[in-house]
PDB file of C-alpha atoms in Angstrom:
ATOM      1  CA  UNK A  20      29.016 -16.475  63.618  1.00 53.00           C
ATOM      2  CA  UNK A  21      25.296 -15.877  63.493  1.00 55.00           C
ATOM      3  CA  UNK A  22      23.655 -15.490  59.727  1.00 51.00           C
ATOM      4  CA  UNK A  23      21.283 -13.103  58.877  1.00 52.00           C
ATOM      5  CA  UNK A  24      18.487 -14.323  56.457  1.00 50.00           C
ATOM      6  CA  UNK A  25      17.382 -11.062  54.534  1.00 50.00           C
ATOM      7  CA  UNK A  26      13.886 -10.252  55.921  1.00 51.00           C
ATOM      8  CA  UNK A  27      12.352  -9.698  52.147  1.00 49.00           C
ATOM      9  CA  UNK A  28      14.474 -11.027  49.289  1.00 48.00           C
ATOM     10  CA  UNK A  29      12.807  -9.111  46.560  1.00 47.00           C
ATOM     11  CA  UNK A  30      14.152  -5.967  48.293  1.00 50.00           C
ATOM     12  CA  UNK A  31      17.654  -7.305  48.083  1.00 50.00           C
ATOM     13  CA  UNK A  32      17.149  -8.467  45.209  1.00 52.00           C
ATOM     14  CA  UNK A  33      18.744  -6.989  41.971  1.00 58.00           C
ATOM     15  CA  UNK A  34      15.409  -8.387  39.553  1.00 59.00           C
ATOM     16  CA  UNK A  35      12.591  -6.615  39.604  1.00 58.00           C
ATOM     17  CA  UNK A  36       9.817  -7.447  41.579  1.00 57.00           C
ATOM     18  CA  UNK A  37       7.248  -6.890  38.768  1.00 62.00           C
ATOM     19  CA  UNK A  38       7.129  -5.698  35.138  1.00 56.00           C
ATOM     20  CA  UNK A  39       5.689  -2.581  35.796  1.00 56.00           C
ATOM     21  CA  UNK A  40       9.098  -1.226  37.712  1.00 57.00           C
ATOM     22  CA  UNK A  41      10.316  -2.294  33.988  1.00 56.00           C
ATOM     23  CA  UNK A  42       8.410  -1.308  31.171  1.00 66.00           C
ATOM     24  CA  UNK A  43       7.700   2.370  30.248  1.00 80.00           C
ATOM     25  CA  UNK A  44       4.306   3.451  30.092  1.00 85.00           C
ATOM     26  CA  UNK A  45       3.457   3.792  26.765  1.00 90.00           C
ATOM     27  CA  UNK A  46       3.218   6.929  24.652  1.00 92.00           C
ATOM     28  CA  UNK A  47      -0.099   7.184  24.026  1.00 93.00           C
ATOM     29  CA  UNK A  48      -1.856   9.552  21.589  1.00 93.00           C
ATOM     30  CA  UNK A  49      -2.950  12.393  22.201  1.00 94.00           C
ATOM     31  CA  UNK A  50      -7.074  13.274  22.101  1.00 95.00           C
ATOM     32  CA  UNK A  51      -6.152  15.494  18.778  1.00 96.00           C
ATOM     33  CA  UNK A  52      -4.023  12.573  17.476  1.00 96.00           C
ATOM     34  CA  UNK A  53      -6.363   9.762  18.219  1.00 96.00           C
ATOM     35  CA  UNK A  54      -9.157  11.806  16.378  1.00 97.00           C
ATOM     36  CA  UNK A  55      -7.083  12.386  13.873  1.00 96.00           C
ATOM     37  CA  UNK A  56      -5.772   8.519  13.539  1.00 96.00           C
ATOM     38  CA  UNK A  57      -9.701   7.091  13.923  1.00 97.00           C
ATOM     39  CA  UNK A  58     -10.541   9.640  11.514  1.00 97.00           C
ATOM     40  CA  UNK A  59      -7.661   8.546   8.537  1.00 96.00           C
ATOM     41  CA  UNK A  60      -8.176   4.355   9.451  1.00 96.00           C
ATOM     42  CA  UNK A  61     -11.647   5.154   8.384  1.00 97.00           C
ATOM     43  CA  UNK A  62     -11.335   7.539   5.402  1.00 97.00           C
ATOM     44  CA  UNK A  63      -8.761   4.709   4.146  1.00 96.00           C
ATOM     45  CA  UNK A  64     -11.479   1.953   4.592  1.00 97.00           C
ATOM     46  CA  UNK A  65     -14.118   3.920   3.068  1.00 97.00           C
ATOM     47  CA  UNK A  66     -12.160   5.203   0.068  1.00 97.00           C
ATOM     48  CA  UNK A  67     -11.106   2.069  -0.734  1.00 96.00           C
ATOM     49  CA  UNK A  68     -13.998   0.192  -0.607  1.00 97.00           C
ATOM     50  CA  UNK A  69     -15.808   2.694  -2.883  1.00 97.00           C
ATOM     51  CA  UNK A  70     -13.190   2.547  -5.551  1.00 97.00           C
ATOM     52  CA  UNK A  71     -13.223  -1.110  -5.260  1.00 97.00           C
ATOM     53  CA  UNK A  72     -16.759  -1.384  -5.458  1.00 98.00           C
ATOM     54  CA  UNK A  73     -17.049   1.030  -8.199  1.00 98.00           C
ATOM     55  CA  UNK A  74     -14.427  -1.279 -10.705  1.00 97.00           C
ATOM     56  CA  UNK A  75     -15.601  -4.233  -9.673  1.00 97.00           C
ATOM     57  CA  UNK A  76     -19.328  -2.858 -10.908  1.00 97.00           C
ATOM     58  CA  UNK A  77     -18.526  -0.508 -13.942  1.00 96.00           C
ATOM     59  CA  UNK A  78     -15.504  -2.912 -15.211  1.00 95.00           C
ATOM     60  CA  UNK A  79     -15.708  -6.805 -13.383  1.00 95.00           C
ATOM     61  CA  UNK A  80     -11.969  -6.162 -11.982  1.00 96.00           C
ATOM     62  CA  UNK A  81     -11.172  -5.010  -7.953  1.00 96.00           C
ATOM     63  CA  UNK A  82      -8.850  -2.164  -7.472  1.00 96.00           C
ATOM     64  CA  UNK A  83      -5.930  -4.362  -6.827  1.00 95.00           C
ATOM     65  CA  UNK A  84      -6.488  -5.796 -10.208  1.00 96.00           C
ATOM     66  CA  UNK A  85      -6.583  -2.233 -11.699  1.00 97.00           C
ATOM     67  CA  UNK A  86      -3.268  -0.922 -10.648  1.00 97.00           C
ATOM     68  CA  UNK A  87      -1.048  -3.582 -12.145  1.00 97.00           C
ATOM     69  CA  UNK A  88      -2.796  -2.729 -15.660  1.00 97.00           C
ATOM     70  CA  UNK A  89      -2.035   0.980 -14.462  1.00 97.00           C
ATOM     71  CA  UNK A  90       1.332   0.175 -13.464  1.00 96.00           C
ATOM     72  CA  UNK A  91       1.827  -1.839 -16.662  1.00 97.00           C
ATOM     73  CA  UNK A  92       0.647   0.656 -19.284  1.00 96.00           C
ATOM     74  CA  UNK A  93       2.632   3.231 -17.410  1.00 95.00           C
ATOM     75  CA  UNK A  94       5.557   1.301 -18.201  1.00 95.00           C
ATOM     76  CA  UNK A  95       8.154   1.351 -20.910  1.00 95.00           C
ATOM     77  CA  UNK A  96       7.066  -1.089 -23.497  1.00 95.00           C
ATOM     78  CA  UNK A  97       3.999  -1.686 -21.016  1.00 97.00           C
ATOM     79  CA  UNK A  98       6.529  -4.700 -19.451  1.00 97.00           C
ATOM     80  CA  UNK A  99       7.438  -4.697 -15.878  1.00 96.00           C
ATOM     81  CA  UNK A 100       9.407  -7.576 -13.976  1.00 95.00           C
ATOM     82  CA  UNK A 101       7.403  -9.353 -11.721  1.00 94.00           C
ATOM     83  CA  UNK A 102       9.355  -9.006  -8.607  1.00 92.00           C
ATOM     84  CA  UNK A 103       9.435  -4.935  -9.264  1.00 93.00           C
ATOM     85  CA  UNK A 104       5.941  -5.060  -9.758  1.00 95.00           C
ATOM     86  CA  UNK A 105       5.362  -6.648  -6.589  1.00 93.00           C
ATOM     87  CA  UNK A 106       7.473  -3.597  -4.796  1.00 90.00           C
ATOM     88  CA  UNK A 107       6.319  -0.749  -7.283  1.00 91.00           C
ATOM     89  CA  UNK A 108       2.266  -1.720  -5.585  1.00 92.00           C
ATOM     90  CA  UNK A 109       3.473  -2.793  -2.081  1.00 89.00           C
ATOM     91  CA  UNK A 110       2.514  -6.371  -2.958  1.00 90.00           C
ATOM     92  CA  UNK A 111       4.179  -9.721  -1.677  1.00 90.00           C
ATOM     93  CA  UNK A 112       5.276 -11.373  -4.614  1.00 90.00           C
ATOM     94  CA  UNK A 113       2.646 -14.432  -3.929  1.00 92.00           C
ATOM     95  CA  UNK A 114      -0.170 -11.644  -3.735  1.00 94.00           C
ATOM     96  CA  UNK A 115       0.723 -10.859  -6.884  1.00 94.00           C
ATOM     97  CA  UNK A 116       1.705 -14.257  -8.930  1.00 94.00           C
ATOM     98  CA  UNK A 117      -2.043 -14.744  -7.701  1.00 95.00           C
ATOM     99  CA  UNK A 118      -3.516 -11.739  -9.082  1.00 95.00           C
ATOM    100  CA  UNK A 119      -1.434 -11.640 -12.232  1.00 96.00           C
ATOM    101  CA  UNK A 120      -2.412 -15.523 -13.010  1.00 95.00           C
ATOM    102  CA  UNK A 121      -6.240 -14.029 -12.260  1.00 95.00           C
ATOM    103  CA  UNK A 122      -5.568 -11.591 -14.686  1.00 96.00           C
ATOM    104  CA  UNK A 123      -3.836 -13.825 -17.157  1.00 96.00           C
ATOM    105  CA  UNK A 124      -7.005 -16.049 -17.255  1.00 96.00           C
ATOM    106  CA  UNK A 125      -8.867 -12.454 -18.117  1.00 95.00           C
ATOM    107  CA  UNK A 126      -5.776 -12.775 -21.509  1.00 97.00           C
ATOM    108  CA  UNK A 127      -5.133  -8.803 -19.942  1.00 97.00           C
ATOM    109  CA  UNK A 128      -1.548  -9.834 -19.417  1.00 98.00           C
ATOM    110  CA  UNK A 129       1.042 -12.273 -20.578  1.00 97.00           C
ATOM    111  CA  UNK A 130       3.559 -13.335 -17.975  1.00 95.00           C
ATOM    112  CA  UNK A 131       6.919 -14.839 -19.410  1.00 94.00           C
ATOM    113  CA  UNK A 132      10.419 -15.348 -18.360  1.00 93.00           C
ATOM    114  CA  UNK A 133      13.148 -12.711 -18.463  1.00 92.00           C
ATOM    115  CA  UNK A 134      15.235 -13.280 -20.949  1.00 90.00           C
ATOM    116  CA  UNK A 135      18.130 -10.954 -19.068  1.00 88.00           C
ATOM    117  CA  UNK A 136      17.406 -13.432 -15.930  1.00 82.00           C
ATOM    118  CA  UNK A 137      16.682 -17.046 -16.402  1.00 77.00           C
ATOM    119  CA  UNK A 138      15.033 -16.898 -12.708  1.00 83.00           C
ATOM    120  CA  UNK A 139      12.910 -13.835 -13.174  1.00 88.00           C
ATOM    121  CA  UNK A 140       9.712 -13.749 -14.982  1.00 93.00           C
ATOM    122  CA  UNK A 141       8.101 -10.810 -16.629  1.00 95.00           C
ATOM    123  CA  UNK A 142       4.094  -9.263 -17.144  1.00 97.00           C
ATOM    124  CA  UNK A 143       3.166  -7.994 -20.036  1.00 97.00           C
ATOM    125  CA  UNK A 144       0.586  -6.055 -20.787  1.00 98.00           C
ATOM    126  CA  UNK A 145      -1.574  -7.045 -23.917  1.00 97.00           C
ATOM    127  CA  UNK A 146      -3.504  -5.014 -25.868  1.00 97.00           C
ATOM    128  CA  UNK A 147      -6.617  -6.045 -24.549  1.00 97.00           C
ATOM    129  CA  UNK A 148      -5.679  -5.398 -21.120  1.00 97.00           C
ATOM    130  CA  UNK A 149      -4.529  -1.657 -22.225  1.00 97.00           C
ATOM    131  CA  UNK A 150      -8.254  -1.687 -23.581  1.00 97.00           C
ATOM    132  CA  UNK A 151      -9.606  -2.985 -20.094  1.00 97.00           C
ATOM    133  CA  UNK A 152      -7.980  -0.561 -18.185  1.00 97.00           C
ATOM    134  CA  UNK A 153      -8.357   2.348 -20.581  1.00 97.00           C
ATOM    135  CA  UNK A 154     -12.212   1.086 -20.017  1.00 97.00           C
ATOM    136  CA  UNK A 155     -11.789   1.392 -16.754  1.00 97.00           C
ATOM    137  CA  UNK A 156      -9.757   4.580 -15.869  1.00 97.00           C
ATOM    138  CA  UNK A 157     -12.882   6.754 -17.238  1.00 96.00           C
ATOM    139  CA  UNK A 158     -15.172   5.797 -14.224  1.00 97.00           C
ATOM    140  CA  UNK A 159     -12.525   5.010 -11.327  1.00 97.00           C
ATOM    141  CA  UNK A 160     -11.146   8.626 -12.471  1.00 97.00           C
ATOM    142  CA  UNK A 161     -14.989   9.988 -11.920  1.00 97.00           C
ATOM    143  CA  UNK A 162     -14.994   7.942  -8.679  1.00 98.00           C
ATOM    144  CA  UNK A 163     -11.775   9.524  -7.412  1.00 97.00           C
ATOM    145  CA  UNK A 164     -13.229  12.712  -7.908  1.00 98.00           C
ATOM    146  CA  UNK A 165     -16.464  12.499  -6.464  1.00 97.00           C
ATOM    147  CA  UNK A 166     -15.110  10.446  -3.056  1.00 97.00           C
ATOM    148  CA  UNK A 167     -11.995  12.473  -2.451  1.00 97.00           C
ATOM    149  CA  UNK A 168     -10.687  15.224  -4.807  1.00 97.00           C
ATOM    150  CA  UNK A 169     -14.037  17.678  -5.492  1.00 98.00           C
ATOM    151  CA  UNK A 170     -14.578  17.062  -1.748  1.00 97.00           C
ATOM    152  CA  UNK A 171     -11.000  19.489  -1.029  1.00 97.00           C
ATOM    153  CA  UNK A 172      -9.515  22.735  -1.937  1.00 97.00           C
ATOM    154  CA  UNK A 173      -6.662  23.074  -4.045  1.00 97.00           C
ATOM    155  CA  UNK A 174      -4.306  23.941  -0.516  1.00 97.00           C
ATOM    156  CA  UNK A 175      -6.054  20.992   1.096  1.00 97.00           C
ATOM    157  CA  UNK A 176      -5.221  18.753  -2.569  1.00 97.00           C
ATOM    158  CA  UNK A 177      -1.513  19.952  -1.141  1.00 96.00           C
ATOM    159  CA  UNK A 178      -1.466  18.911   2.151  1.00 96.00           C
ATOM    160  CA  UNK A 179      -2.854  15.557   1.318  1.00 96.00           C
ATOM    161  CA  UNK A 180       0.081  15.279  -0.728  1.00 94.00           C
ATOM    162  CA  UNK A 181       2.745  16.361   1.634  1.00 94.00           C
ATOM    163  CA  UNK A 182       1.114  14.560   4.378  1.00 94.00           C
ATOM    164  CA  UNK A 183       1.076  10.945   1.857  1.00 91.00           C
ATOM    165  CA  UNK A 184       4.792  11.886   0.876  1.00 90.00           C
ATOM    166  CA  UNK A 185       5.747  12.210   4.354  1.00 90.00           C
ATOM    167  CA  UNK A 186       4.098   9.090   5.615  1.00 90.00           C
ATOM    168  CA  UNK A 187       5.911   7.443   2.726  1.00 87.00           C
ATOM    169  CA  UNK A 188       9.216   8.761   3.954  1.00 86.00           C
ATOM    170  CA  UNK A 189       9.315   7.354   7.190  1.00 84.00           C
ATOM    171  CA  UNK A 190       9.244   4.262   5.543  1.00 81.00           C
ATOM    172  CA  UNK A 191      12.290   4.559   3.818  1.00 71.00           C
ATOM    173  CA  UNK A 192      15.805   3.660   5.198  1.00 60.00           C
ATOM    174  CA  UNK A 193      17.697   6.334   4.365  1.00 56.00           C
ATOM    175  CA  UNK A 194      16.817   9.657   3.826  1.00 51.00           C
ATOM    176  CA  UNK A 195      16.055  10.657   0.004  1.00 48.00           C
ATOM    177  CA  UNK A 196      15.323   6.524  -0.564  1.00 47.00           C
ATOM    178  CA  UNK A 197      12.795   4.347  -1.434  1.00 50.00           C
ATOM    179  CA  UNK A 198      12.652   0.874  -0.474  1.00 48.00           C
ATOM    180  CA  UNK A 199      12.857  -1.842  -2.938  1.00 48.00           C
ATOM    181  CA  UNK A 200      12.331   0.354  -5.921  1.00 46.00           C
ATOM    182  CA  UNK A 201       8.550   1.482  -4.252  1.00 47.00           C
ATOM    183  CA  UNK A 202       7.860   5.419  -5.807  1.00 49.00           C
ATOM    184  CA  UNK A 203       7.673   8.257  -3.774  1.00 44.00           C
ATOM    185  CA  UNK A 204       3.943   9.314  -5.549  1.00 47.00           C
ATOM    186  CA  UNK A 205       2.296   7.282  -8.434  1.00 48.00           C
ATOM    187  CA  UNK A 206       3.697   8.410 -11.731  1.00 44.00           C
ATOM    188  CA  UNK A 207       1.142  10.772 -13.886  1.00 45.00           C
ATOM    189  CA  UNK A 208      -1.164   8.871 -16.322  1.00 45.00           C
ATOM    190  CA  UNK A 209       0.705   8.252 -19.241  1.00 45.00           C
ATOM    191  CA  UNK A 210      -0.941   7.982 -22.851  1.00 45.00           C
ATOM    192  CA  UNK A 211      -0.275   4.661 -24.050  1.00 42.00           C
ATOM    193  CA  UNK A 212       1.304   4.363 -27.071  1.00 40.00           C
TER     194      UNK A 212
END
């Protein structure tokens, strides 16, 4: 009985002989979507560096620092738990135990346990902090405008929106849904009370 050795064993072989024969070629973007892409990475970075730059000059406090008082005085009773604060602004929760001891120090908010959860802790807004950002809303509302909303039509003011309410979506797990009680849109400024 005479044995034949196969003359390439790669050929024979049920493996691959590289990764290429494996992995798809990527779906790249398009020209039109890469522009587009470039163009919204940098519109982000810019926006938010003005607005940040703006608050930190006009009021001592960064952005970041802003929206919790926002979120806060938006709030019934201006109290929010901290760990749906954290999800409300996309936060981890040691982001914002950071910033909320940061702001603490500032005596803008209070942060105390949960009475309905021995576990939990909540942040409270005080009234200086509804002063602060009250302060604070005049300019970064004047900086809004002047970086991003007097720049668009009303129809464009639209399409922002559906296009920022879409992206949102696809982050959600089911259809309709939100993910750990994050909003679809901002709330509307309330008046505090």
């Amino acid at each position: 009985m005479i044995i034949r050795a196969p003359v390439n064993i790669v050929e024979c072989s049920t493996i691959p002989a590289t990764l290429a024969e494996v992995a798809e070629e990527p779906n790249w973007l398009s020209d039109d979507e890469q522009e587009a892409w470039r163009a919204f990475v940098l519109a982000r970075h810019l926006l938010e560096d003005a607005l940040d730059r703006q608050l930190q000059q006009d009021s001592g406090m960064p952005h970041a620092y802003f929206m919790i008082l926002t979120v806060l005085i938006e709030a019934e009773g201006h109290v929010v738990r901290m760990g749906d604060l954290a999800a409300r602004l996309s936060f981890s929760r040691s982001r914002l135990t950071h910033a909320v001891a940061r702001i603490e120090r500032s005596g803008w908010v209070e942060r105390r346990p949960d009475p309905s959860d021995g576990r939990g802790h909540l942040a409270a807004l005080t009234p200086a902090g509804g002063r602060a950002q009250r302060d604070a809303a005049v300019g970064h509302v004047a900086e809004v405008r002047r970086v991003l909303v007097d720049r668009l039509t009303p129809a464009q003011i639209g399409q922002l929106g559906a296009i920022s309410a879409a992206v949102i979506d696809g982050f959600t797990t089911e259809p309709g849904t939100i993910p750990e009680g994050r909003p679809r849109s901002i709330p509307r400024r309330a008046e505090p009370a």
